[in-house]
């Protein structure tokens, strides 16, 4: 890590302790405070809950920064954080890694006033610095952001962590990369980023010598571009962390369609103002979604882009009787484009993405392209993936966009680098298959690995892709051990295909482990077709070390129902067996499920036989009626039984039968046409039958 002027070890000496901080320490330390000036009141900062946070780390000691950098090389770093304390947990990690992606350069000044703000925003050294501040003084931080290091971590539980992880609260999903300069200031004196960076550079006034720390070069940062794949040598300091809280359990929700802004967690009594946790009345607070419109308007007018978006897309909504706001569905078509444009202009990426959607609705493709490009440059991975789809030769036509595999690859890779799991999957496919990218097994696995480490159930696709490559020797040497490991990782993320494939691999050598994988693949939340079939057959036959248990076999079959599983359950209920008494009603219901839910022809035939045997005309008519739209024979039987077949279905079947009879000379079709009320000739009825005669709708 480059430390161009002052090492971060010196920063800590400055911010921390009363002893000799050297020349830099003496320069930054405020002059002795009088009794009336001293901030000698005790800190009121309280610990916060475990929510999404973006703490500054410019005050990290060199050894702490080294711990973080090592942790980020070993996997996804894990920390303990409560708004007062930030601790990197050495020896604890989650699966995954980080890649760099450039973003549109952003320059900000973060002004911290008072002991509470210092402690809340500089969790490593803010408390000790705040104790030495005097009234009327501030600590001004100039931040330049030119990129992010991002992992794909989205939903990580305690069980996903590896190593000694006691006290873990968050994973480091990403870091902000750039440069910073830190100096003392006074209230009422506002300074720009360049002024703070230039303090002390050439000597000069007493104020000029108040620089406490600087890491990186402003001019080097200003040469960076949003499409860079690595930061400039003098602009690669870690300035902020993006902390994602551990979750108790993974959600069932699908990946959202666009990047969603997360509400930052601050200590009680403070609010996130867009740059820091501010106490008292923040200068530019971000209003809450569905919160008071007046607050959103004021914040938007003051320059907070997120509030402009919230004002138009998430309008003020009164809470219900239970005190909970029932969020109404958002209506992008009715959103105010002027507010969306302002949100985007103020650098809020989600505002740009929503403005793009609104422009498309308003049939303004040129504006839509401009907005989505800006969102992508601001680091919105979803926007980058949208652009990739526009360039995709296999995608729909987009006005004024020339299809290009190279551009598709460029934006898919950028979206992956910014942490979008599905984009990483697409990137892996391109490298695996050589479609639009260099065929390279190692690059494919690296991309799939990033998705695999995301933690969402959907991310099991990436683990499965790697397992298949190792199992088949696709771009890599065959390695059954690695394949099984990735099948298990995918299976843990409820990928039922992986559970089934992994179990097939080891069912003869390790039946207990195979059974455990099938149980995960056939769990109620997954219910994979093949996994349930394998597990059901094991219970039915006494395989995989199980005792025969028809009751469990039937239950497992019914979970998936597909591929004849419900029919198998019906057979078990019909005959009974170990731990299962005969149950005609459950047999009939199982066949019904197989017929209606899974479209299994054998289940339909067995259900029909039971209904005919029971002589239940009403049920039989209902059965034929439900099948008429799918099976011509059901329509014919419905008519013969006294029912009225659907007119459109009958017309379709009759027309098709007549065409196949007369044009294709199919004798079977001629006979069917006659059953449907047609009048084929005797010669047509004598024609040979084709191998297959269509008697079902396509």
XYZ file of C-alpha atoms in Angstrom:
698
model
C 0.000 0.000 0.000
C 1.428 3.352 -1.043
C 1.965 5.906 1.709
C 3.326 8.838 -0.218
C 3.895 11.374 2.513
C 3.052 9.982 5.914
C 2.703 6.362 6.971
C -0.521 5.305 8.604
C 1.484 4.281 11.613
C 2.209 7.960 12.053
C -1.487 8.749 11.622
C -2.305 6.639 14.630
C 0.420 8.281 16.660
C -1.146 11.608 15.775
C -4.687 10.565 16.539
C -3.979 8.385 19.480
C -1.905 9.065 22.441
C -0.430 12.005 24.149
C 3.231 11.085 23.818
C 5.576 12.286 21.165
C 4.032 12.054 17.764
C 7.052 13.587 16.113
C 6.823 16.647 13.912
C 3.533 15.494 12.395
C 2.033 14.866 15.800
C 2.950 18.311 17.014
C 1.568 19.878 13.858
C -1.852 18.329 14.119
C -2.341 18.446 17.853
C -4.597 21.440 18.645
C -3.199 24.111 20.889
C -3.860 23.624 24.577
C -7.520 24.208 25.280
C -8.697 26.583 27.955
C -11.162 25.443 30.595
C -13.954 26.959 28.558
C -12.789 25.391 25.287
C -12.031 21.829 26.312
C -14.364 19.024 25.190
C -14.084 17.332 28.549
C -17.606 15.912 28.601
C -17.793 12.096 28.539
C -18.543 10.459 25.202
C -22.230 9.742 24.605
C -21.683 7.422 21.641
C -23.492 4.128 22.160
C -22.984 0.856 20.368
C -25.235 0.224 17.377
C -26.995 -2.860 16.128
C -25.638 -5.119 13.429
C -26.716 -3.386 10.231
C -25.117 -2.377 6.943
C -22.298 0.096 7.651
C -19.576 2.019 5.845
C -17.015 3.057 8.473
C -13.957 5.084 7.590
C -10.616 3.344 8.055
C -8.206 6.203 7.404
C -7.154 6.005 11.064
C -6.076 2.363 10.932
C -2.715 1.554 12.464
C -0.235 -0.056 10.110
C -0.508 -3.432 11.842
C -4.326 -3.309 11.714
C -4.223 -2.426 8.029
C -1.833 -5.307 7.424
C -4.242 -7.647 9.219
C -7.058 -6.452 6.956
C -5.005 -6.822 3.783
C -3.928 -10.350 4.756
C -7.525 -11.284 5.601
C -8.690 -9.992 2.214
C -6.086 -12.125 0.450
C -7.130 -15.249 2.367
C -10.844 -14.929 1.545
C -13.667 -12.593 2.486
C -12.556 -10.716 5.600
C -14.664 -10.872 8.767
C -14.856 -8.207 11.485
C -16.476 -7.409 14.796
C -18.098 -3.969 14.574
C -20.607 -2.078 16.718
C -20.046 1.597 15.710
C -17.606 2.026 18.612
C -15.116 -0.736 17.927
C -13.856 -2.208 14.664
C -11.734 -5.337 14.908
C -10.469 -7.508 12.071
C -10.833 -11.150 13.132
C -7.555 -12.776 12.158
C -7.981 -16.421 11.249
C -11.663 -16.014 10.380
C -12.951 -15.783 6.825
C -15.772 -16.570 4.436
C -15.283 -18.112 1.013
C -14.562 -15.725 -1.821
C -12.204 -12.954 -2.845
C -12.035 -9.396 -4.131
C -11.549 -7.768 -7.509
C -11.017 -4.101 -8.319
C -13.321 -2.043 -10.514
C -12.907 1.629 -11.282
C -15.775 4.066 -10.746
C -16.410 7.681 -11.671
C -14.093 9.748 -9.475
C -15.781 11.287 -6.465
C -14.243 13.960 -4.250
C -15.737 14.746 -0.849
C -14.906 16.619 2.326
C -16.063 14.936 5.518
C -16.150 17.418 8.401
C -16.332 15.944 11.889
C -17.203 18.246 14.774
C -17.182 17.260 18.410
C -16.083 14.203 20.266
C -19.131 12.089 19.432
C -18.775 12.517 15.667
C -15.085 11.712 15.804
C -15.687 8.552 17.811
C -18.653 7.448 15.668
C -16.849 7.897 12.354
C -13.302 6.953 13.280
C -13.921 3.831 15.377
C -10.227 3.032 15.673
C -8.814 6.306 16.998
C -11.658 8.805 17.155
C -12.116 8.553 20.912
C -8.518 9.455 21.744
C -8.469 12.296 19.222
C -11.790 13.663 20.441
C -10.450 13.925 23.971
C -7.819 16.429 22.817
C -10.033 18.558 20.559
C -11.107 22.026 21.625
C -14.407 23.752 21.086
C -14.816 25.294 17.670
C -12.299 22.961 16.055
C -13.074 20.335 13.441
C -11.327 17.443 11.802
C -11.608 17.702 8.031
C -11.126 14.637 5.860
C -10.676 15.007 2.111
C -11.669 11.771 0.371
C -11.100 10.848 -3.255
C -12.718 7.622 -4.453
C -11.664 6.162 -7.794
C -12.721 2.525 -7.409
C -13.894 -0.324 -5.245
C -12.607 -3.737 -4.305
C -15.665 -5.960 -4.232
C -16.547 -9.491 -3.204
C -19.823 -11.126 -4.217
C -20.858 -11.814 -0.603
C -24.608 -11.200 -0.328
C -25.986 -13.430 2.435
C -23.464 -14.893 4.853
C -24.442 -16.793 7.999
C -22.300 -17.752 10.979
C -22.220 -21.289 9.576
C -20.589 -19.985 6.375
C -17.538 -18.723 8.290
C -14.293 -20.646 8.593
C -11.797 -20.510 11.452
C -11.916 -18.831 14.854
C -14.819 -16.403 14.486
C -16.022 -15.593 17.991
C -17.610 -12.131 18.080
C -18.066 -11.900 14.295
C -20.794 -9.470 13.227
C -20.005 -8.477 9.623
C -18.127 -9.503 6.508
C -16.192 -6.974 4.455
C -18.132 -7.002 1.203
C -15.960 -4.291 -0.284
C -13.591 -1.384 0.214
C -13.449 2.106 -1.241
C -10.140 2.791 -2.979
C -8.484 6.165 -3.547
C -6.633 8.718 -1.437
C -7.253 10.876 1.608
C -5.887 13.870 3.477
C -6.748 14.696 7.070
C -6.277 18.007 8.868
C -7.720 20.092 11.659
C -9.928 23.038 10.866
C -12.285 25.500 12.482
C -16.054 25.818 12.302
C -17.125 28.458 9.825
C -14.115 27.869 7.565
C -14.985 25.580 4.667
C -12.225 24.068 2.552
C -12.209 22.155 -0.705
C -10.560 18.789 -1.283
C -7.578 20.334 -3.071
C -6.976 22.772 -0.214
C -6.840 19.987 2.369
C -4.511 17.903 0.203
C -2.195 20.880 -0.354
C -1.903 21.766 3.339
C 1.709 21.504 4.429
C 2.947 20.524 0.990
C 5.257 23.523 0.665
C 5.459 24.873 4.173
C 3.869 28.264 4.680
C 1.436 29.490 7.282
C 0.735 27.950 10.621
C -2.525 26.599 9.267
C -0.620 24.997 6.408
C 1.297 22.921 8.922
C -1.804 21.409 10.509
C -1.918 18.392 8.224
C -2.262 15.231 10.291
C -2.066 12.631 7.553
C -2.186 12.139 3.837
C -2.100 8.929 1.809
C -2.068 9.131 -1.960
C -1.705 11.877 -4.522
C -4.673 13.958 -5.640
C -3.367 14.514 -9.158
C -2.684 10.795 -9.601
C -6.274 10.082 -8.586
C -7.540 12.627 -11.096
C -5.888 10.632 -13.872
C -7.900 7.505 -12.999
C -10.752 6.411 -15.280
C -13.993 4.613 -14.493
C -13.095 1.674 -16.724
C -9.705 1.059 -15.084
C -8.952 -2.491 -13.958
C -6.384 -1.377 -11.374
C -5.835 1.833 -9.394
C -2.954 4.272 -10.053
C 0.146 3.602 -7.980
C -0.330 6.763 -5.902
C -4.103 6.345 -5.484
C -4.793 2.959 -3.939
C -5.407 3.580 -0.261
C -8.339 1.856 1.458
C -10.520 4.645 2.843
C -13.817 2.977 3.773
C -15.148 -0.497 4.345
C -18.474 -1.785 3.105
C -19.656 -4.008 5.956
C -22.449 -6.513 5.385
C -24.037 -7.927 8.557
C -24.182 -11.662 9.077
C -27.712 -13.027 8.686
C -29.411 -15.567 10.926
C -30.664 -17.510 7.908
C -30.717 -17.110 4.162
C -33.795 -15.616 2.536
C -35.939 -17.253 -0.121
C -36.104 -14.068 -2.186
C -34.644 -13.900 -5.663
C -31.855 -11.522 -6.612
C -33.326 -8.014 -7.094
C -33.490 -6.524 -10.559
C -31.356 -3.502 -9.692
C -28.860 -2.350 -7.090
C -30.750 -1.362 -3.967
C -29.463 1.343 -1.657
C -28.981 0.102 1.896
C -29.697 2.227 4.928
C -26.458 2.807 6.827
C -26.341 1.987 10.512
C -25.232 4.762 12.871
C -25.004 4.998 16.673
C -28.253 5.952 18.451
C -28.828 9.700 18.303
C -27.047 10.164 14.974
C -28.042 9.951 11.321
C -26.251 9.118 8.108
C -25.876 12.348 6.122
C -24.445 10.753 3.012
C -20.819 10.862 4.162
C -20.768 10.281 7.898
C -22.811 9.612 11.020
C -23.812 13.115 12.127
C -24.990 14.125 15.582
C -27.424 16.948 16.197
C -28.968 18.323 13.011
C -27.107 16.849 10.038
C -26.446 19.199 7.165
C -27.638 16.890 4.390
C -29.499 13.936 5.925
C -30.782 11.171 3.686
C -34.509 10.841 4.286
C -36.100 7.447 4.759
C -38.122 5.717 2.071
C -41.858 6.316 2.513
C -40.923 8.949 5.126
C -42.147 12.559 5.424
C -42.113 14.305 2.061
C -40.975 17.566 3.639
C -37.821 15.925 4.987
C -37.081 14.361 1.608
C -37.636 17.650 -0.185
C -35.328 19.526 2.187
C -32.597 16.917 1.901
C -32.922 16.783 -1.884
C -32.704 20.572 -2.116
C -29.606 20.425 0.096
C -27.880 18.084 -2.349
C -28.662 14.561 -1.172
C -29.280 12.447 -4.274
C -30.773 9.487 -2.420
C -33.452 11.765 -0.952
C -34.410 13.048 -4.419
C -35.050 9.458 -5.474
C -36.982 8.635 -2.304
C -39.141 11.729 -2.733
C -40.530 10.610 -6.092
C -40.273 6.813 -6.038
C -41.006 6.008 -2.393
C -43.630 8.620 -1.431
C -44.735 9.418 2.097
C -46.902 6.604 3.429
C -48.684 6.615 6.772
C -48.130 3.600 9.016
C -50.991 1.189 9.625
C -52.750 0.554 12.953
C -49.845 -1.677 13.970
C -47.394 1.168 13.425
C -45.796 -0.555 10.437
C -45.622 1.107 7.023
C -47.056 -1.203 4.390
C -44.908 -0.317 1.424
C -47.004 0.279 -1.702
C -45.678 -1.032 -5.028
C -43.438 1.551 -6.636
C -44.575 3.079 -9.913
C -41.627 4.145 -12.048
C -43.937 5.362 -14.819
C -45.333 8.037 -12.483
C -41.956 9.095 -11.077
C -40.857 12.702 -11.602
C -38.068 12.625 -14.197
C -36.687 15.950 -12.964
C -36.124 14.463 -9.503
C -34.643 11.280 -10.947
C -32.304 13.353 -13.091
C -31.263 15.407 -10.063
C -30.625 12.248 -8.042
C -28.394 10.959 -10.829
C -26.613 14.284 -11.311
C -25.819 14.302 -7.584
C -23.990 11.008 -8.043
C -26.549 8.561 -6.636
C -26.185 5.450 -8.800
C -29.633 4.008 -8.113
C -31.146 7.321 -9.214
C -29.404 6.910 -12.582
C -30.652 3.330 -12.930
C -34.254 4.281 -12.184
C -33.982 7.280 -14.526
C -32.928 4.838 -17.258
C -36.040 2.728 -16.658
C -38.231 5.829 -16.694
C -36.621 7.042 -19.940
C -37.334 3.682 -21.556
C -40.971 3.884 -20.456
C -41.121 7.387 -21.946
C -39.578 6.034 -25.189
C -36.404 8.121 -24.887
C -33.701 5.541 -25.704
C -30.851 8.052 -26.004
C -31.527 9.361 -22.502
C -31.846 5.822 -21.188
C -28.408 4.924 -22.571
C -26.842 7.999 -20.987
C -28.370 7.282 -17.587
C -27.420 3.613 -17.511
C -23.860 4.421 -18.600
C -23.532 6.891 -15.742
C -24.935 4.366 -13.263
C -22.427 1.772 -14.435
C -19.558 4.251 -14.120
C -20.731 5.069 -10.589
C -20.314 1.406 -9.679
C -23.833 0.019 -10.150
C -23.233 -3.590 -11.224
C -26.837 -4.057 -12.332
C -26.529 -1.144 -14.743
C -23.358 -2.642 -16.221
C -25.175 -5.930 -16.751
C -28.008 -4.070 -18.488
C -25.509 -2.569 -20.942
C -24.010 -6.018 -21.544
C -27.440 -7.323 -22.495
C -27.891 -4.466 -24.944
C -24.691 -5.454 -26.766
C -25.385 -9.198 -26.617
C -25.840 -10.478 -30.202
C -28.381 -12.983 -28.885
C -30.400 -10.314 -27.104
C -33.218 -8.098 -28.379
C -32.429 -5.237 -30.716
C -31.704 -1.904 -29.019
C -31.940 1.339 -31.032
C -28.569 2.848 -32.042
C -26.654 -0.034 -30.445
C -24.344 -2.183 -32.577
C -24.213 -5.740 -31.282
C -20.742 -6.702 -30.085
C -19.443 -9.755 -28.232
C -16.394 -7.755 -27.141
C -18.600 -5.099 -25.535
C -20.816 -7.769 -24.023
C -17.769 -9.348 -22.414
C -16.417 -5.981 -21.227
C -19.581 -5.055 -19.346
C -20.278 -8.535 -17.998
C -16.763 -8.591 -16.560
C -17.226 -5.144 -15.019
C -20.521 -6.213 -13.434
C -18.790 -9.296 -12.032
C -15.877 -7.207 -10.733
C -18.453 -5.029 -8.955
C -19.854 -8.079 -7.169
C -22.833 -9.201 -9.284
C -23.065 -12.984 -8.892
C -25.136 -13.694 -12.006
C -22.720 -11.632 -14.088
C -19.866 -13.768 -12.768
C -21.794 -16.856 -13.849
C -22.214 -15.422 -17.351
C -18.512 -14.560 -17.449
C -17.640 -18.100 -16.436
C -19.816 -19.555 -19.195
C -18.118 -17.332 -21.787
C -14.645 -18.527 -20.755
C -15.721 -22.154 -20.354
C -17.376 -22.379 -23.757
C -15.199 -19.901 -25.634
C -18.309 -17.919 -26.556
C -17.305 -14.282 -26.921
C -14.201 -14.755 -24.787
C -10.995 -16.745 -24.688
C -11.701 -20.396 -23.873
C -9.857 -20.747 -20.575
C -10.763 -23.216 -17.845
C -8.858 -21.345 -15.133
C -10.585 -18.032 -15.912
C -13.950 -19.796 -16.052
C -13.447 -21.359 -12.631
C -12.289 -18.020 -11.171
C -15.504 -16.368 -12.382
C -17.757 -19.208 -11.213
C -15.937 -19.171 -7.858
C -16.917 -15.531 -7.319
C -20.580 -16.416 -7.723
C -20.208 -19.573 -5.645
C -18.918 -17.443 -2.744
C -21.889 -15.042 -2.842
C -23.864 -16.908 -0.212
C -27.347 -16.631 -1.729
C -29.181 -19.825 -2.598
C -29.076 -18.702 -6.227
C -25.268 -18.585 -6.074
C -25.121 -22.369 -5.904
C -25.194 -22.209 -9.718
C -21.561 -21.108 -9.676
C -20.498 -23.972 -7.400
C -22.374 -26.458 -9.605
C -20.658 -25.138 -12.733
C -17.213 -25.710 -11.198
C -18.190 -29.195 -10.021
C -19.333 -30.127 -13.520
C -16.085 -28.864 -15.048
C -13.973 -31.000 -12.712
C -16.265 -34.014 -13.091
C -16.175 -33.896 -16.908
C -12.664 -32.544 -17.400
C -14.100 -29.517 -19.163
C -11.182 -27.110 -19.597
C -9.415 -28.622 -16.572
C -8.038 -32.004 -15.592
C -10.631 -34.430 -14.238
C -10.626 -34.253 -10.434
C -13.449 -36.187 -8.784
C -12.454 -35.032 -5.299
C -12.721 -31.348 -6.238
C -15.929 -32.044 -8.137
C -17.510 -33.614 -5.070
C -16.410 -30.698 -2.886
C -18.115 -28.192 -5.165
C -21.209 -30.392 -5.510
C -21.476 -30.284 -1.731
C -21.019 -26.510 -1.602
C -23.759 -26.096 -4.208
C -25.941 -28.603 -2.381
C -25.551 -26.583 0.837
C -27.002 -23.643 -1.119
C -30.074 -25.746 -1.988
C -29.021 -26.540 -5.523
C -30.932 -29.798 -5.902
C -29.157 -30.751 -9.138
C -25.818 -30.637 -7.327
C -27.193 -32.728 -4.464
C -28.326 -35.383 -6.919
C -25.120 -35.385 -8.987
C -22.924 -35.551 -5.907
C -24.968 -38.415 -4.469
C -24.736 -40.364 -7.726
C -20.968 -39.962 -7.609
C -20.587 -41.590 -4.172
C -23.697 -43.702 -3.585
C -21.741 -46.949 -3.893
C -18.629 -45.842 -1.989
C -20.146 -43.636 0.724
C -23.915 -44.291 0.969
C -24.327 -42.331 4.199
C -22.841 -39.177 2.710
C -24.848 -39.698 -0.475
C -28.042 -40.031 1.555
C -27.257 -36.790 3.419
C -26.862 -34.950 0.111
C -30.153 -36.337 -1.193
C -31.930 -35.301 1.984
C -30.707 -31.736 1.449
C -31.649 -31.859 -2.222
C -35.118 -33.153 -1.428
C -35.756 -30.866 1.547
C -39.066 -29.025 1.439
C -37.373 -25.793 0.341
C -35.591 -27.488 -2.574
C -37.569 -30.609 -3.578
C -35.311 -31.438 -6.504
C -36.918 -33.893 -8.919
C -34.049 -36.329 -9.272
C -32.898 -36.021 -5.668
C -36.388 -36.891 -4.416
C -36.630 -39.813 -6.836
C -33.284 -41.209 -5.662
C -34.159 -40.759 -1.998
C -37.664 -42.166 -2.426
C -36.305 -45.242 -4.175
C -33.788 -45.704 -1.347
C -36.620 -45.732 1.222
C -38.694 -48.028 -0.987
C -35.938 -50.567 -1.656
C -33.862 -50.235 1.505
C -30.900 -48.685 -0.286
C -28.219 -46.263 0.958
C -28.178 -47.964 4.342
C -31.880 -47.310 5.032
C -34.544 -49.694 6.275
C -37.496 -50.136 3.917
C -40.075 -47.502 4.796
C -42.952 -47.031 2.346
C -44.434 -44.168 4.381
C -41.233 -42.129 4.056
C -40.851 -43.159 0.420
C -44.356 -41.901 -0.402
C -43.766 -38.631 1.467
C -40.506 -38.017 -0.380
C -41.996 -38.872 -3.776
C -44.818 -36.397 -3.221
C -42.409 -33.539 -2.491
C -41.254 -33.312 -6.099
C -44.056 -35.182 -7.913
C -42.192 -34.845 -11.228
C -40.843 -37.674 -13.386
C -43.510 -40.097 -12.192
C -42.798 -39.567 -8.481
C -46.436 -38.924 -7.549
C -47.434 -42.035 -9.470
C -44.897 -44.031 -7.443
C -46.439 -42.650 -4.252
C -49.881 -43.681 -5.517
C -48.622 -47.211 -6.181
C -47.297 -47.458 -2.609
C -50.589 -46.265 -1.117
C -52.459 -48.732 -3.357
C -50.567 -51.817 -2.196
C -49.239 -50.842 1.237
C -46.018 -52.209 2.665
C -43.417 -51.603 5.382
C -44.721 -48.902 7.747
C -47.582 -48.023 5.380
C -51.153 -49.324 5.364
C -53.191 -49.438 2.158
C -55.000 -46.157 1.607
C -57.141 -45.931 -1.577
C -58.020 -42.272 -0.970
C -54.375 -41.232 -0.696
C -53.563 -43.367 -3.733
C -56.243 -41.576 -5.722
C -55.030 -38.156 -4.525
C -51.426 -39.040 -5.399
C -52.411 -40.071 -8.914
C -54.432 -36.878 -9.231
C -51.393 -34.815 -8.220
C -49.230 -36.684 -10.698
C -51.730 -36.136 -13.486
C -52.657 -32.484 -12.861
C -49.501 -31.136 -11.241
C -46.834 -33.038 -13.175
C -48.685 -34.082 -16.346
C -47.691 -37.725 -15.890
C -49.619 -39.878 -18.398
C -49.380 -43.041 -16.281
C -50.822 -41.218 -13.268
C -53.667 -39.945 -15.440
C -54.420 -43.476 -16.671
C -54.423 -44.888 -13.132
C -56.632 -42.081 -11.844
C -59.085 -42.665 -14.692
C -59.194 -46.388 -13.875
C -59.999 -45.642 -10.221
C -62.765 -43.201 -11.187
C -64.303 -45.705 -13.625
C -64.172 -48.410 -10.973
C -65.835 -46.101 -8.437
C -68.533 -45.186 -10.995
C -68.328 -41.572 -9.856
C -69.751 -39.839 -12.932
C -69.370 -36.284 -11.627
C -65.704 -36.814 -10.772
C -65.125 -38.600 -14.066
C -66.680 -35.762 -16.086
C -64.584 -33.235 -14.144
C -61.461 -35.291 -14.833
C -62.130 -35.527 -18.588
C -62.959 -31.824 -18.725
C -59.676 -30.884 -17.015
C -57.746 -33.030 -19.504
C -59.632 -32.011 -22.653
C -57.402 -29.011 -23.361
C -54.338 -31.284 -23.291
C -55.515 -34.633 -24.623
C -57.903 -35.210 -27.542
C -58.902 -38.635 -26.174
C -60.146 -36.929 -22.999
C -62.391 -34.665 -25.108
C -63.833 -37.677 -26.950
C -64.448 -39.555 -23.703
C -66.018 -36.449 -22.158
C -68.462 -36.198 -25.061
C -69.315 -39.914 -24.878
C -69.908 -39.619 -21.121
C -72.454 -36.847 -21.658
C -70.239 -33.826 -21.077
C -69.602 -30.813 -23.304
C -66.017 -30.521 -24.547
C -64.403 -27.126 -24.979
C -65.362 -25.805 -28.415
C -61.940 -24.307 -29.227
C -60.126 -27.500 -28.241
C -62.443 -29.622 -30.378
C -61.980 -27.298 -33.353
C -58.189 -27.482 -33.014
C -58.119 -31.282 -32.749
C -60.543 -31.735 -35.654
C -58.583 -29.399 -37.950
C -55.264 -31.093 -37.124
C -56.680 -34.594 -37.576
C -58.194 -33.710 -40.956
C -54.927 -32.085 -42.138
C -52.806 -35.076 -41.090
C -55.291 -37.447 -42.677
C -55.508 -35.724 -46.049
C -52.063 -34.125 -46.413
C -49.840 -36.630 -44.627
C -51.922 -39.686 -45.586
C -51.957 -40.848 -41.958
C -54.573 -43.571 -41.404
C -54.544 -43.113 -37.606
C -55.307 -39.422 -38.055
C -58.191 -40.339 -40.377
C -59.696 -42.633 -37.724
C -59.288 -39.891 -35.102
C -60.952 -37.397 -37.425
C -63.903 -39.742 -37.718
C -64.159 -40.059 -33.918
C -64.237 -36.273 -33.741
C -67.202 -36.170 -36.120
C -65.360 -35.860 -39.432
C -66.143 -37.763 -42.625
C -63.014 -39.394 -44.058
C -63.456 -41.605 -47.111
C -63.149 -45.386 -46.959
C -59.882 -45.131 -48.883
C -58.500 -42.641 -46.366
C -59.408 -44.894 -43.454
C -57.449 -47.738 -45.079
C -54.232 -45.687 -45.266
C -51.326 -46.932 -43.079
C -50.764 -45.131 -39.827
C -47.761 -42.879 -39.323
C -45.308 -43.739 -36.551
C -46.770 -40.986 -34.403
C -50.125 -39.356 -34.798
C -50.515 -36.038 -32.956
C -53.408 -36.369 -30.584
C -52.260 -33.733 -28.115
C -51.779 -30.027 -28.358
C -48.158 -29.002 -28.919
